[in-house]
Amino acid sequence: MKNVFVDSSKAKQFLPNGAVESLKEKVLTAQQELEQGTCPGNDYLGWLHLPSEITPEFIAEIQATSDVLRQECDTIVVAGIGGSYLGARAVIEALGNSFAWLANKGENPNILFAGNNIGEDYLYELTEYLKGCRFGVINISKSGTTTETALAFRLLKKQCEEQRGKETARRVIVAVTDAVRGAARTTADKEGYKSFVIPDNVGGRFSVLTPVGLLPVACAGFDIAELVRGAQDMEKICATAPFEENPAHQYAAVRNALYQAGKKIEILANFQPKLHSMNEWWKQLYGESEGKDKLGIFPAAVDFTTDLHSMGQWIQDGERSIFETVVSVERPAHKLLFPHDEENLDGLNFLEGKRVDEVNKMAELGTCLAHVDGGVPNVRIVMPELNAYYLGQLIYFFELGCGISGRVLGVNPFNQPGVEAYKKNMFALLDKPGYEAESKAIRARLS
Ligand code: PA5
């Protein structure tokens, strides 16, 4: 059986001979540090063997909660930000029919996302839209104190109680949060909501295989057991495969070798629009894990062929500080042929009868060759199919690749001290009690 694998042959040609192999020791040491819990940030290594620790009983518990929400709701709003929503959104969009939400055919509830911005119009329009809906809420916040999520949850809780009554609201609001701390926990316990715990030792961006991701994905009607099985298999592969065949090792090594060779920006590309949010999840995983101590590859992302018509020029011909990592799906789920046209005004009848995916694949190969010719190293991550099993493999591969890569770079991949800076200023500007000194200082700066 095929697994997700990495092909870095078209990246290595940009590197001195043996550059990737020369990082083998560092990669193996990094993995050992993770395994032994001796690296910085070792309080947050719960994700490392999370897949193999997930039991069928735990999956059944999540499934049972999702059954309640699916029975009682036509719309489920997932309130969360960063690691508390990106993974769920990535999986749901990758597995879902791109247009089912428009048709609202009723088989699965619509999954909406909130709590990931402070846009007044967004929140207003959401609350207006929900007026016609039998909606429920999954409130996801590890800290339970995140402003964006707390704001959305206040609005949603109130509206849900008013529209559906307190008793029903209690059944259709579920919390995913810390075991004991934070407002989300306090509210869940006080109101008697069903709740799931985000383990202390799993940071937000590594939490997609906890109920943070699993519950919304199950609510959307997708097979979380398959997702977990894929992650479990990738956990085994990455724990045992030698460096030369280990996808996480190869990815961590090649991207560090490229970084050392001056490639400071990694562009994650897909040729399947359903993977757009997977790009977003990856950007957070790698950006928040590695961008610190004035180091780190800048993670950018594009959807091809769409963005070849906007970013293509820059990638082909701009500053040569980039490399490209393409997530390539081997087989699409559906079959569609390029149609015949009697008049052939566009001159495309030579493609008649070909699978649309064959055209896409040639666009992918042509793009890769053009970009390589233009001086852009290319790494391919190949997924046999876009299904729950292989998404599970991809997720764990990226997580382990990130942990190892961050350690090879020499940073603590599991903290995010830089994220606090904007919050401090925002609270000072909003005169939050306790921020009086910061408030005075920031106002003096602005006057
Ligand atoms: O990766 C992270 O730690 C962050 O992206 C958090 O997930 C995000 O800030 C949300 O935090 P919380 O779950 O505490 O609301």
Short mmCIF file of C-alpha atoms and ligand atoms in Angstrom, two decimals:
data_model
loop_
_atom_site.label_atom_id
_atom_site.label_comp_id
_atom_site.label_asym_id
_atom_site.label_seq_id
_atom_site.Cartn_x
_atom_site.Cartn_y
_atom_site.Cartn_z
CA MET A 1 0.00 0.00 0.00
CA LYS A 2 1.15 3.51 -0.83
CA ASN A 3 1.83 6.15 1.77
CA VAL A 4 2.39 9.88 1.72
CA PHE A 5 5.98 10.40 0.58
CA VAL A 6 8.45 13.18 -0.16
CA ASP A 7 10.36 13.64 -3.42
CA SER A 8 13.11 16.21 -3.05
CA SER A 9 15.12 15.33 -6.17
CA LYS A 10 14.27 18.68 -7.77
CA ALA A 11 15.38 20.56 -4.68
CA LYS A 12 18.66 18.73 -4.19
CA GLN A 13 19.95 19.93 -7.57
CA PHE A 14 20.11 23.43 -6.06
CA LEU A 15 22.20 22.27 -3.12
CA PRO A 16 25.83 21.27 -2.80
CA ASN A 17 26.32 17.49 -3.03
CA GLY A 18 25.42 15.78 0.23
CA ALA A 19 23.87 18.90 1.83
CA VAL A 20 20.69 17.07 2.83
CA GLU A 21 22.56 13.96 3.99
CA SER A 22 24.89 16.14 6.08
CA LEU A 23 21.89 17.04 8.27
CA LYS A 24 21.12 13.39 9.06
CA GLU A 25 22.78 13.45 12.48
CA LYS A 26 20.99 16.67 13.45
CA VAL A 27 17.66 15.24 12.30
CA LEU A 28 18.16 11.99 14.23
CA THR A 29 19.25 13.91 17.31
CA ALA A 30 16.18 16.13 17.02
CA GLN A 31 13.87 13.14 16.84
CA GLN A 32 15.63 11.54 19.79
CA GLU A 33 15.22 14.76 21.79
CA LEU A 34 11.50 14.73 21.02
CA GLU A 35 11.20 11.06 21.95
CA GLN A 36 13.14 11.50 25.18
CA GLY A 37 11.51 14.81 26.05
CA THR A 38 14.85 16.56 26.40
CA CYS A 39 14.22 19.48 23.99
CA PRO A 40 13.06 22.98 24.92
CA GLY A 41 9.28 23.10 25.09
CA ASN A 42 9.18 19.50 26.32
CA ASP A 43 5.96 20.24 28.24
CA TYR A 44 4.23 20.29 24.84
CA LEU A 45 5.12 16.94 23.33
CA GLY A 46 1.73 15.30 23.82
CA TRP A 47 1.12 15.33 20.05
CA LEU A 48 4.10 13.05 19.36
CA HIS A 49 2.37 9.78 20.20
CA LEU A 50 -1.15 11.15 20.30
CA PRO A 51 -2.44 9.12 17.31
CA SER A 52 -1.45 5.77 18.82
CA GLU A 53 -2.94 6.77 22.16
CA ILE A 54 -6.40 7.46 20.74
CA THR A 55 -8.70 4.58 21.67
CA PRO A 56 -11.80 3.33 19.83
CA GLU A 57 -13.79 4.27 22.97
CA PHE A 58 -12.61 7.87 22.72
CA ILE A 59 -13.54 8.03 19.05
CA ALA A 60 -16.95 6.58 19.95
CA GLU A 61 -17.45 9.28 22.60
CA ILE A 62 -16.70 12.03 20.07
CA GLN A 63 -18.93 10.33 17.55
CA ALA A 64 -21.79 10.13 20.06
CA THR A 65 -21.53 13.86 20.79
CA SER A 66 -21.43 14.63 17.10
CA ASP A 67 -24.55 12.48 16.61
CA VAL A 68 -26.44 14.67 19.08
CA LEU A 69 -25.32 17.85 17.33
CA ARG A 70 -26.07 16.43 13.89
CA GLN A 71 -29.57 15.40 14.96
CA GLU A 72 -30.42 18.67 16.63
CA CYS A 73 -28.73 21.19 14.32
CA ASP A 74 -28.79 22.17 10.67
CA THR A 75 -25.84 24.50 11.26
CA ILE A 76 -22.93 24.18 13.66
CA VAL A 77 -20.71 27.15 14.40
CA VAL A 78 -17.16 26.30 15.40
CA ALA A 79 -15.83 29.16 17.53
CA GLY A 80 -12.03 29.15 17.72
CA ILE A 81 -8.91 30.81 16.37
CA GLY A 82 -5.44 29.67 15.25
CA GLY A 83 -4.78 26.13 16.34
CA SER A 84 -8.29 25.97 17.75
CA TYR A 85 -9.94 26.00 14.30
CA LEU A 86 -7.52 25.81 11.37
CA GLY A 87 -7.06 22.03 11.46
CA ALA A 88 -10.79 21.30 11.60
CA ARG A 89 -11.43 23.72 8.74
CA ALA A 90 -8.60 22.22 6.69
CA VAL A 91 -9.94 18.67 7.02
CA ILE A 92 -13.59 19.60 6.51
CA GLU A 93 -12.86 21.59 3.35
CA ALA A 94 -10.50 18.95 1.98
CA LEU A 95 -13.09 16.18 2.41
CA GLY A 96 -16.25 18.11 1.69
CA ASN A 97 -18.16 18.76 -1.49
CA SER A 98 -17.17 22.30 -2.48
CA PHE A 99 -20.79 23.31 -3.10
CA ALA A 100 -22.80 21.30 -0.56
CA TRP A 101 -22.98 24.27 1.79
CA LEU A 102 -24.70 26.34 -0.93
CA ALA A 103 -27.21 23.65 -1.74
CA ASN A 104 -27.77 22.93 1.95
CA LYS A 105 -29.11 19.51 1.02
CA GLY A 106 -29.64 18.59 4.63
CA GLU A 107 -27.64 15.36 4.84
CA ASN A 108 -24.90 17.01 6.87
CA PRO A 109 -25.12 20.19 8.93
CA ASN A 110 -23.36 23.26 7.56
CA ILE A 111 -20.21 23.96 9.51
CA LEU A 112 -19.46 27.66 9.93
CA PHE A 113 -16.47 29.26 11.61
CA ALA A 114 -16.40 32.23 13.97
CA GLY A 115 -14.21 33.50 16.76
CA ASN A 116 -11.28 33.83 14.35
CA ASN A 117 -11.57 37.58 13.76
CA ILE A 118 -13.04 40.75 15.28
CA GLY A 119 -14.84 41.86 12.14
CA GLU A 120 -18.05 43.56 13.22
CA ASP A 121 -19.68 43.03 9.83
CA TYR A 122 -18.70 39.35 9.82
CA LEU A 123 -20.21 38.79 13.23
CA TYR A 124 -23.31 40.84 12.43
CA GLU A 125 -23.88 38.94 9.20
CA LEU A 126 -23.34 35.64 10.99
CA THR A 127 -25.88 36.44 13.68
CA GLU A 128 -28.34 37.59 10.99
CA TYR A 129 -27.81 34.38 8.99
CA LEU A 130 -28.28 32.22 12.08
CA LYS A 131 -31.72 33.72 12.74
CA GLY A 132 -33.21 31.17 10.39
CA CYS A 133 -31.18 28.23 11.67
CA ARG A 134 -31.41 25.42 14.19
CA PHE A 135 -27.83 26.02 15.17
CA GLY A 136 -25.40 24.67 17.73
CA VAL A 137 -21.96 25.81 18.84
CA ILE A 138 -18.63 24.12 19.46
CA ASN A 139 -16.65 26.55 21.59
CA ILE A 140 -12.96 25.74 21.27
CA SER A 141 -10.35 27.56 23.32
CA LYS A 142 -7.51 26.01 25.24
CA SER A 143 -6.85 29.08 27.35
CA GLY A 144 -10.52 30.01 27.46
CA THR A 145 -9.49 33.66 27.44
CA THR A 146 -8.90 34.43 23.75
CA THR A 147 -10.69 37.68 22.93
CA GLU A 148 -11.81 36.79 19.39
CA THR A 149 -13.32 33.46 20.45
CA ALA A 150 -14.80 34.75 23.70
CA LEU A 151 -16.54 37.59 21.84
CA ALA A 152 -18.06 35.24 19.27
CA PHE A 153 -19.11 32.80 21.98
CA ARG A 154 -20.88 35.50 24.00
CA LEU A 155 -22.93 36.42 20.93
CA LEU A 156 -23.61 32.83 19.90
CA LYS A 157 -24.55 31.57 23.38
CA LYS A 158 -27.03 34.37 23.89
CA GLN A 159 -28.58 33.90 20.45
CA CYS A 160 -28.74 30.13 20.79
CA GLU A 161 -30.48 30.37 24.18
CA GLU A 162 -32.92 32.98 22.89
CA GLN A 163 -33.72 31.11 19.68
CA ARG A 164 -33.72 27.54 20.91
CA GLY A 165 -34.41 27.86 24.65
CA LYS A 166 -32.01 27.24 27.51
CA GLU A 167 -32.62 23.49 27.68
CA THR A 168 -31.89 22.84 24.02
CA ALA A 169 -28.96 25.26 24.10
CA ARG A 170 -27.43 23.14 26.84
CA ARG A 171 -27.50 20.10 24.54
CA VAL A 172 -26.25 21.84 21.40
CA ILE A 173 -23.41 23.84 22.90
CA VAL A 174 -20.26 21.81 23.43
CA ALA A 175 -16.99 23.07 24.90
CA VAL A 176 -13.50 21.90 23.98
CA THR A 177 -11.12 23.48 26.46
CA ASP A 178 -8.74 23.08 29.37
CA ALA A 179 -9.61 20.54 32.07
CA VAL A 180 -9.87 23.14 34.83
CA ARG A 181 -8.82 26.64 33.77
CA GLY A 182 -10.39 29.49 31.83
CA ALA A 183 -13.76 31.01 31.12
CA ALA A 184 -14.77 28.32 28.62
CA ARG A 185 -14.31 25.63 31.30
CA THR A 186 -16.13 27.66 33.96
CA THR A 187 -19.09 28.33 31.66
CA ALA A 188 -19.25 24.71 30.48
CA ASP A 189 -19.31 23.40 34.04
CA LYS A 190 -21.82 26.00 35.22
CA GLU A 191 -24.19 25.45 32.30
CA GLY A 192 -23.71 21.67 32.18
CA TYR A 193 -22.44 21.53 28.59
CA LYS A 194 -20.88 18.39 27.25
CA SER A 195 -17.16 19.14 27.18
CA PHE A 196 -13.90 17.67 25.96
CA VAL A 197 -10.46 18.38 27.33
CA ILE A 198 -7.54 19.72 25.32
CA PRO A 199 -4.57 17.97 26.92
CA ASP A 200 -2.16 20.30 28.75
CA ASN A 201 0.77 18.91 26.80
CA VAL A 202 -0.66 19.58 23.33
CA GLY A 203 -0.24 23.11 21.98
CA GLY A 204 -2.95 24.68 19.81
CA ARG A 205 -1.26 24.21 16.43
CA PHE A 206 -0.58 20.53 17.18
CA SER A 207 -4.11 19.83 18.43
CA VAL A 208 -6.03 18.84 15.30
CA LEU A 209 -6.08 15.16 16.32
CA THR A 210 -7.61 15.99 19.72
CA PRO A 211 -11.33 16.85 20.00
CA VAL A 212 -10.33 20.33 18.74
CA GLY A 213 -10.27 18.87 15.24
CA LEU A 214 -12.01 15.53 15.65
CA LEU A 215 -15.33 16.84 16.97
CA PRO A 216 -16.00 19.38 14.17
CA VAL A 217 -14.83 16.87 11.56
CA ALA A 218 -17.20 14.21 12.95
CA CYS A 219 -20.03 16.78 13.02
CA ALA A 220 -19.39 17.49 9.35
CA GLY A 221 -19.98 13.80 8.66
CA PHE A 222 -16.45 12.59 7.98
CA ASP A 223 -14.73 9.46 9.18
CA ILE A 224 -12.55 10.42 12.14
CA ALA A 225 -11.53 6.80 12.74
CA GLU A 226 -9.94 6.78 9.26
CA LEU A 227 -8.28 10.13 9.91
CA VAL A 228 -6.77 8.76 13.13
CA ARG A 229 -5.79 5.47 11.45
CA GLY A 230 -3.85 7.41 8.82
CA ALA A 231 -2.06 9.41 11.51
CA GLN A 232 -1.30 6.21 13.46
CA ASP A 233 0.24 4.59 10.39
CA MET A 234 2.37 7.68 9.68
CA GLU A 235 3.44 7.74 13.34
CA LYS A 236 4.72 4.17 12.91
CA ILE A 237 6.44 4.92 9.61
CA CYS A 238 8.21 7.99 10.98
CA ALA A 239 9.25 6.18 14.17
CA THR A 240 10.92 3.33 12.32
CA ALA A 241 11.90 4.29 8.76
CA PRO A 242 15.57 5.09 8.17
CA PHE A 243 16.52 8.68 7.35
CA GLU A 244 16.65 8.03 3.60
CA GLU A 245 13.05 6.71 3.52
CA ASN A 246 11.56 8.70 6.38
CA PRO A 247 9.23 11.41 5.00
CA ALA A 248 9.44 13.65 8.10
CA HIS A 249 13.25 13.34 8.21
CA GLN A 250 13.60 14.09 4.52
CA TYR A 251 11.32 17.12 4.66
CA ALA A 252 12.98 18.55 7.79
CA ALA A 253 16.42 18.04 6.29
CA VAL A 254 15.77 19.42 2.83
CA ARG A 255 14.00 22.57 4.02
CA ASN A 256 16.82 23.31 6.49
CA ALA A 257 19.43 22.69 3.80
CA LEU A 258 17.59 25.09 1.50
CA TYR A 259 17.31 27.67 4.28
CA GLN A 260 21.04 27.43 4.90
CA ALA A 261 21.52 27.96 1.16
CA GLY A 262 19.63 31.26 1.34
CA LYS A 263 16.10 30.13 0.53
CA LYS A 264 14.23 32.05 3.20
CA ILE A 265 10.67 31.59 1.93
CA GLU A 266 8.80 28.33 1.44
CA ILE A 267 5.72 28.44 -0.74
CA LEU A 268 3.32 25.58 -0.11
CA ALA A 269 1.36 24.93 -3.28
CA ASN A 270 -1.54 22.67 -4.13
CA PHE A 271 -3.30 21.86 -7.37
CA GLN A 272 -6.58 21.06 -5.61
CA PRO A 273 -8.59 24.04 -4.34
CA LYS A 274 -9.97 21.84 -1.56
CA LEU A 275 -6.53 22.04 0.04
CA HIS A 276 -6.66 25.82 0.48
CA SER A 277 -7.31 25.65 4.22
CA MET A 278 -4.71 22.91 4.62
CA ASN A 279 -2.25 25.56 3.42
CA GLU A 280 -3.55 27.89 6.14
CA TRP A 281 -3.14 25.20 8.81
CA TRP A 282 0.41 24.48 7.59
CA LYS A 283 1.29 28.19 7.61
CA GLN A 284 0.39 28.45 11.28
CA LEU A 285 2.12 25.18 12.18
CA TYR A 286 5.42 26.15 10.61
CA GLY A 287 5.23 29.93 11.07
CA GLU A 288 4.42 29.84 14.77
CA SER A 289 6.83 26.99 15.44
CA GLU A 290 9.89 28.30 13.63
CA GLY A 291 9.59 32.08 13.32
CA LYS A 292 11.49 33.18 16.41
CA ASP A 293 14.90 34.30 17.62
CA LYS A 294 15.16 36.22 14.29
CA LEU A 295 15.24 32.88 12.45
CA GLY A 296 12.89 30.77 10.41
CA ILE A 297 11.64 30.11 6.90
CA PHE A 298 8.69 32.37 6.06
CA PRO A 299 5.75 30.08 5.20
CA ALA A 300 3.71 31.34 2.26
CA ALA A 301 1.03 29.47 0.34
CA VAL A 302 -0.70 29.43 -3.03
CA ASP A 303 -3.48 27.52 -4.75
CA PHE A 304 -2.57 26.45 -8.28
CA THR A 305 -3.40 26.80 -11.03
CA THR A 306 -5.47 29.74 -9.70
CA ASP A 307 -2.51 31.67 -8.33
CA LEU A 308 -0.30 30.99 -11.34
CA HIS A 309 -2.38 33.80 -12.82
CA SER A 310 -1.52 36.15 -9.96
CA MET A 311 1.65 34.99 -8.21
CA GLY A 312 3.12 33.06 -11.13
CA GLN A 313 5.21 35.96 -12.40
CA TRP A 314 6.87 36.53 -9.01
CA ILE A 315 7.56 32.86 -8.46
CA GLN A 316 9.00 32.40 -11.95
CA ASP A 317 11.08 35.55 -12.05
CA GLY A 318 11.23 37.43 -8.74
CA GLU A 319 13.97 37.42 -6.11
CA ARG A 320 15.45 33.92 -5.85
CA SER A 321 14.94 33.51 -2.13
CA ILE A 322 12.11 30.97 -2.40
CA PHE A 323 11.52 27.28 -2.71
CA GLU A 324 8.28 25.54 -3.49
CA THR A 325 6.68 22.57 -1.76
CA VAL A 326 3.84 21.04 -3.73
CA VAL A 327 1.23 18.81 -2.11
CA SER A 328 0.31 16.59 -5.02
CA VAL A 329 -2.78 14.37 -4.97
CA GLU A 330 -2.32 11.37 -7.26
CA ARG A 331 -5.95 10.34 -7.88
CA PRO A 332 -9.03 12.57 -7.79
CA ALA A 333 -12.25 11.20 -6.33
CA HIS A 334 -14.38 11.88 -9.41
CA LYS A 335 -14.08 11.49 -13.16
CA LEU A 336 -14.78 14.32 -15.61
CA LEU A 337 -13.73 14.46 -19.24
CA PHE A 338 -12.69 17.51 -21.26
CA PRO A 339 -15.73 18.14 -23.49
CA HIS A 340 -15.93 18.40 -27.29
CA ASP A 341 -16.97 21.72 -28.81
CA GLU A 342 -18.18 21.77 -32.43
CA GLU A 343 -16.81 25.25 -33.17
CA ASN A 344 -13.51 24.78 -31.30
CA LEU A 345 -13.12 28.56 -31.02
CA ASP A 346 -10.73 28.15 -28.07
CA GLY A 347 -8.67 25.62 -30.02
CA LEU A 348 -8.85 23.12 -27.18
CA ASN A 349 -10.45 20.18 -28.97
CA PHE A 350 -7.07 18.42 -28.87
CA LEU A 351 -7.82 17.86 -25.20
CA GLU A 352 -11.24 16.35 -25.89
CA GLY A 353 -11.87 13.14 -24.00
CA LYS A 354 -8.93 13.55 -21.63
CA ARG A 355 -9.51 13.45 -17.89
CA VAL A 356 -9.55 16.98 -16.43
CA ASP A 357 -7.04 15.62 -13.92
CA GLU A 358 -4.65 14.71 -16.73
CA VAL A 359 -4.67 18.35 -17.81
CA ASN A 360 -4.16 19.39 -14.18
CA LYS A 361 -1.27 16.95 -13.80
CA MET A 362 0.44 18.32 -16.91
CA ALA A 363 -0.08 21.83 -15.52
CA GLU A 364 1.57 20.61 -12.32
CA LEU A 365 4.52 19.03 -14.10
CA GLY A 366 4.89 21.97 -16.46
CA THR A 367 4.83 24.40 -13.54
CA CYS A 368 7.40 22.40 -11.61
CA LEU A 369 9.79 22.30 -14.58
CA ALA A 370 9.28 25.99 -15.36
CA HIS A 371 9.89 27.02 -11.76
CA VAL A 372 12.94 24.78 -11.46
CA ASP A 373 14.26 26.33 -14.69
CA GLY A 374 13.58 29.72 -13.12
CA GLY A 375 15.71 28.83 -10.09
CA VAL A 376 13.05 27.63 -7.64
CA PRO A 377 13.87 24.37 -5.84
CA ASN A 378 10.88 22.03 -5.78
CA VAL A 379 9.86 19.55 -3.08
CA ARG A 380 6.90 17.24 -3.79
CA ILE A 381 4.75 15.74 -1.08
CA VAL A 382 2.66 13.05 -2.71
CA MET A 383 -0.74 11.94 -1.37
CA PRO A 384 -2.20 8.90 -3.15
CA GLU A 385 -5.78 10.16 -2.61
CA LEU A 386 -7.56 13.02 -0.93
CA ASN A 387 -9.40 11.03 1.73
CA ALA A 388 -9.57 10.93 5.52
CA TYR A 389 -6.90 8.24 5.82
CA TYR A 390 -4.28 10.09 3.78
CA LEU A 391 -5.15 13.41 5.40
CA GLY A 392 -4.36 11.74 8.73
CA GLN A 393 -1.00 10.67 7.30
CA LEU A 394 -0.34 14.16 5.95
CA ILE A 395 -1.19 15.86 9.24
CA TYR A 396 1.10 13.71 11.35
CA PHE A 397 3.87 13.93 8.74
CA PHE A 398 3.71 17.73 8.81
CA GLU A 399 3.59 17.84 12.62
CA LEU A 400 6.62 15.62 13.10
CA GLY A 401 8.45 17.31 10.23
CA CYS A 402 7.82 20.60 11.99
CA GLY A 403 9.04 19.46 15.40
CA ILE A 404 12.21 18.03 13.89
CA SER A 405 12.78 20.95 11.53
CA GLY A 406 12.43 23.49 14.32
CA ARG A 407 14.99 21.67 16.42
CA VAL A 408 17.41 21.41 13.49
CA LEU A 409 16.98 25.16 13.08
CA GLY A 410 17.79 25.55 16.76
CA VAL A 411 14.58 27.09 18.11
CA ASN A 412 11.96 25.94 20.59
CA PRO A 413 9.20 24.86 18.18
CA PHE A 414 6.56 24.65 20.88
CA ASN A 415 6.23 28.18 22.22
CA GLN A 416 4.87 31.36 20.64
CA PRO A 417 6.02 34.30 22.79
CA GLY A 418 5.68 36.74 19.89
CA VAL A 419 1.92 36.29 19.70
CA GLU A 420 1.44 38.20 22.97
CA ALA A 421 2.80 41.54 21.69
CA TYR A 422 -0.33 42.63 19.82
CA LYS A 423 -2.58 41.49 22.65
CA LYS A 424 -0.70 43.63 25.16
CA ASN A 425 -1.06 46.72 22.98
CA MET A 426 -4.70 46.00 22.19
CA PHE A 427 -5.62 45.59 25.85
CA ALA A 428 -3.68 48.74 26.76
CA LEU A 429 -5.50 50.69 24.05
CA LEU A 430 -8.83 49.30 25.24
CA ASP A 431 -8.03 50.27 28.87
CA LYS A 432 -8.29 46.72 30.21
CA PRO A 433 -8.05 46.78 34.01
CA GLY A 434 -4.50 45.88 35.03
CA TYR A 435 -2.97 47.48 31.92
CA GLU A 436 -2.83 51.07 33.27
CA ALA A 437 0.95 51.50 32.88
CA GLU A 438 0.99 50.04 29.35
CA SER A 439 -1.98 52.20 28.48
CA LYS A 440 -0.19 55.36 29.57
CA ALA A 441 2.99 54.40 27.71
CA ILE A 442 1.25 53.52 24.47
CA ARG A 443 -0.83 56.69 24.47
CA ALA A 444 2.32 58.78 25.03
CA ARG A 445 3.84 57.06 21.99
CA LEU A 446 0.83 57.85 19.86
CA SER A 447 0.37 61.48 20.88
O1 PA5 B 1 -1.12 27.50 18.39
C1 PA5 B 1 -1.54 28.22 19.27
O2 PA5 B 1 -1.22 28.06 20.44
C2 PA5 B 1 -2.49 29.35 18.97
O3 PA5 B 1 -2.76 29.47 17.63
C3 PA5 B 1 -3.78 29.12 19.69
O4 PA5 B 1 -4.34 27.92 19.24
C4 PA5 B 1 -4.75 30.28 19.46
O5 PA5 B 1 -4.16 31.47 19.87
C5 PA5 B 1 -6.03 30.05 20.20
O6 PA5 B 1 -5.80 29.91 21.57
P1 PA5 B 1 -6.88 29.32 22.54
O7 PA5 B 1 -7.17 27.93 22.11
O8 PA5 B 1 -6.27 29.39 23.89
O9 PA5 B 1 -8.11 30.20 22.43
#
